[in-house]
């Protein structure tokens, strides 16, 4: 007689996401730097689950993060020693003049799309942190709208932007959202502060790296 086992679907865990981002490593660190490949992809794997809590209007962002993460994972799997650092991956494409060519999608272009998503989540959590400050008038809807405008809107067409607007209008209040993420109110301040400490340096370093190499406009 065989015993059937079932695999429970993964659900979002704020603590697990935080630990993943706190564990992102920089073998080559500095004001402008890219993280090590696997530690960054591990963190992005946790991020995808958070988009489920923003409604179906953000489903395309989750799908994009998943597909782009898979592309970078494939690059790594093909040459793990050569591609264990995102810096090496990008520098090889710059040297070979392939970073702006497609298909196949370059690692540089692919990584940039993941940077957009990371910047969106950092901005969202930063605004949520401010929304809980005394006398703040910020709401979850305003935080999501601002994060989308800052990180993603310019890269999307009218139809997608319209869909996001509809999704934002359906969002709950910030307390319900935080509770839906499994965060207890007594942990809220600590978690949002940890987001600030782990996400901001990552976003700043990666964007500065891309700025230094004029890669922020990769098609």
Short mmCIF file of C-alpha atoms in Angstrom, two decimals, residues 12-182:
data_model
loop_
_atom_site.label_atom_id
_atom_site.label_comp_id
_atom_site.label_asym_id
_atom_site.label_seq_id
_atom_site.Cartn_x
_atom_site.Cartn_y
_atom_site.Cartn_z
CA UNK A 12 3.88 34.55 2.64
CA UNK A 13 5.83 34.86 5.87
CA UNK A 14 7.07 38.34 6.79
CA UNK A 15 9.80 37.07 9.09
CA UNK A 16 11.05 34.66 6.44
CA UNK A 17 11.15 37.46 3.85
CA UNK A 18 13.02 39.76 6.22
CA UNK A 19 15.61 37.10 7.05
CA UNK A 20 16.11 36.40 3.34
CA UNK A 21 16.84 40.06 2.62
CA UNK A 22 18.98 40.44 5.72
CA UNK A 23 21.04 37.51 4.42
CA UNK A 24 21.66 39.02 0.97
CA UNK A 25 25.43 39.05 0.57
CA UNK A 26 27.81 41.39 -1.23
CA UNK A 27 31.15 39.77 -2.00
CA UNK A 28 32.10 43.04 -3.67
CA UNK A 29 30.57 45.79 -1.59
CA UNK A 30 30.54 49.54 -1.93
CA UNK A 31 28.32 52.52 -2.67
CA UNK A 32 27.57 50.99 -6.07
CA UNK A 33 27.38 47.21 -5.95
CA UNK A 34 25.41 44.12 -6.93
CA UNK A 35 24.64 41.28 -4.52
CA UNK A 36 25.70 37.67 -4.87
CA UNK A 37 23.40 35.79 -7.22
CA UNK A 38 21.88 33.05 -5.07
CA UNK A 39 21.30 35.12 -1.94
CA UNK A 40 19.48 37.72 -4.04
CA UNK A 41 17.36 35.12 -5.83
CA UNK A 42 16.47 33.51 -2.49
CA UNK A 43 15.16 36.89 -1.32
CA UNK A 44 13.18 37.47 -4.50
CA UNK A 45 11.60 34.04 -4.08
CA UNK A 46 10.03 35.31 -0.85
CA UNK A 47 8.90 38.58 -2.42
CA UNK A 48 6.65 36.92 -4.99
CA UNK A 49 4.27 35.72 -2.30
CA UNK A 50 3.68 39.22 -0.94
CA UNK A 51 2.11 40.40 -4.20
CA UNK A 52 -0.79 38.01 -3.61
CA UNK A 53 -1.87 40.33 -0.78
CA UNK A 54 -2.14 43.33 -3.12
CA UNK A 55 -4.95 41.82 -5.17
CA UNK A 56 -5.25 40.34 -8.64
CA UNK A 57 -4.29 43.67 -10.19
CA UNK A 58 -0.72 42.99 -9.09
CA UNK A 59 -0.70 39.39 -10.28
CA UNK A 60 1.26 40.40 -13.37
CA UNK A 61 4.03 41.80 -11.14
CA UNK A 62 4.28 38.51 -9.28
CA UNK A 63 4.39 36.62 -12.59
CA UNK A 64 7.10 38.97 -13.87
CA UNK A 65 9.22 38.54 -10.75
CA UNK A 66 8.89 34.77 -10.98
CA UNK A 67 9.79 34.64 -14.68
CA UNK A 68 12.74 37.01 -14.34
CA UNK A 69 14.05 35.14 -11.31
CA UNK A 70 13.86 31.92 -13.32
CA UNK A 71 15.90 33.48 -16.13
CA UNK A 72 18.67 34.53 -13.74
CA UNK A 73 18.56 31.12 -12.07
CA UNK A 74 19.03 29.52 -15.48
CA UNK A 75 22.04 31.75 -16.15
CA UNK A 76 23.50 30.69 -12.82
CA UNK A 77 22.76 26.99 -13.32
CA UNK A 78 24.43 27.02 -16.73
CA UNK A 79 27.71 28.42 -15.33
CA UNK A 80 27.57 28.47 -11.52
CA UNK A 81 31.20 29.40 -10.97
CA UNK A 82 31.21 32.19 -13.55
CA UNK A 83 27.83 33.56 -12.49
CA UNK A 84 27.88 33.28 -8.72
CA UNK A 85 28.22 37.07 -8.58
CA UNK A 86 25.69 39.25 -10.39
CA UNK A 87 28.53 41.71 -10.95
CA UNK A 88 30.44 39.13 -13.00
CA UNK A 89 27.31 38.24 -14.96
CA UNK A 90 26.67 41.87 -15.89
CA UNK A 91 30.31 42.72 -16.59
CA UNK A 92 30.56 39.78 -19.01
CA UNK A 93 27.58 41.10 -20.96
CA UNK A 94 29.01 44.62 -21.01
CA UNK A 95 32.36 43.28 -22.25
CA UNK A 96 30.69 41.14 -24.93
CA UNK A 97 28.27 43.90 -25.94
CA UNK A 98 25.25 41.64 -25.36
CA UNK A 99 23.59 43.44 -22.49
CA UNK A 100 21.24 45.39 -24.76
CA UNK A 101 20.54 42.55 -27.17
CA UNK A 102 17.56 40.20 -27.14
CA UNK A 103 16.54 37.49 -27.55
CA UNK A 104 17.53 35.84 -25.37
CA UNK A 105 16.90 38.38 -22.60
CA UNK A 106 20.17 39.55 -21.14
CA UNK A 107 20.93 39.11 -17.45
CA UNK A 108 21.31 42.87 -17.20
CA UNK A 109 17.85 43.58 -18.56
CA UNK A 110 16.35 40.81 -16.45
CA UNK A 111 17.95 42.02 -13.24
CA UNK A 112 16.72 45.56 -13.86
CA UNK A 113 13.11 44.30 -13.85
CA UNK A 114 13.70 42.66 -10.47
CA UNK A 115 15.18 45.91 -9.21
CA UNK A 116 11.94 47.70 -10.12
CA UNK A 117 9.96 45.24 -8.01
CA UNK A 118 12.38 45.54 -5.10
CA UNK A 119 12.17 49.34 -5.22
CA UNK A 120 8.37 49.13 -5.29
CA UNK A 121 8.28 46.98 -2.16
CA UNK A 122 10.82 49.11 -0.32
CA UNK A 123 8.89 52.31 -1.11
CA UNK A 124 5.61 50.68 -0.07
CA UNK A 125 6.96 49.53 3.28
CA UNK A 126 8.70 52.86 3.87
CA UNK A 127 5.42 54.70 3.31
CA UNK A 128 3.59 52.22 5.56
CA UNK A 129 6.12 52.91 8.29
CA UNK A 130 5.41 56.64 7.93
CA UNK A 131 1.65 55.97 7.87
CA UNK A 132 1.88 54.74 11.47
CA UNK A 133 3.61 57.88 12.69
CA UNK A 134 1.51 60.25 14.83
CA UNK A 135 -0.73 62.62 12.84
CA UNK A 136 0.07 60.88 9.55
CA UNK A 137 -2.67 61.02 6.93
CA UNK A 138 -1.10 58.30 4.76
CA UNK A 139 -3.16 55.21 3.99
CA UNK A 140 -2.40 51.84 2.45
CA UNK A 141 -3.95 53.03 -0.81
CA UNK A 142 -1.78 56.14 -0.92
CA UNK A 143 1.31 54.09 -0.02
CA UNK A 144 0.71 51.54 -2.79
CA UNK A 145 -0.13 54.27 -5.32
CA UNK A 146 3.03 56.20 -4.49
CA UNK A 147 5.21 53.08 -4.60
CA UNK A 148 3.76 52.11 -7.97
CA UNK A 149 4.28 55.61 -9.39
CA UNK A 150 7.87 55.74 -8.15
CA UNK A 151 9.02 52.28 -9.21
CA UNK A 152 6.79 50.77 -11.87
CA UNK A 153 4.30 53.08 -13.58
CA UNK A 154 6.67 54.53 -16.18
CA UNK A 155 7.46 51.01 -17.41
CA UNK A 156 3.83 50.00 -18.01
CA UNK A 157 1.28 50.84 -20.64
CA UNK A 158 -2.04 52.55 -20.06
CA UNK A 159 -4.04 49.34 -19.72
CA UNK A 160 -1.85 47.93 -16.96
CA UNK A 161 -1.79 51.25 -15.12
CA UNK A 162 -5.56 51.33 -15.28
CA UNK A 163 -5.78 47.83 -13.84
CA UNK A 164 -3.47 48.76 -11.00
CA UNK A 165 -5.65 51.77 -10.22
CA UNK A 166 -8.67 49.50 -9.88
CA UNK A 167 -6.71 47.12 -7.64
CA UNK A 168 -5.58 49.95 -5.39
CA UNK A 169 -9.16 51.11 -4.86
CA UNK A 170 -10.06 47.63 -3.60
CA UNK A 171 -7.30 47.50 -0.97
CA UNK A 172 -8.23 47.27 2.73
CA UNK A 173 -7.02 49.65 5.41
CA UNK A 174 -3.42 49.42 6.58
CA UNK A 175 -4.21 47.50 9.77
CA UNK A 176 -6.09 44.80 7.86
CA UNK A 177 -3.28 44.58 5.31
CA UNK A 178 -0.60 44.19 7.98
CA UNK A 179 -2.70 41.58 9.76
CA UNK A 180 -3.22 39.76 6.44
CA UNK A 181 0.56 39.50 6.11
CA UNK A 182 0.59 37.64 9.41
#
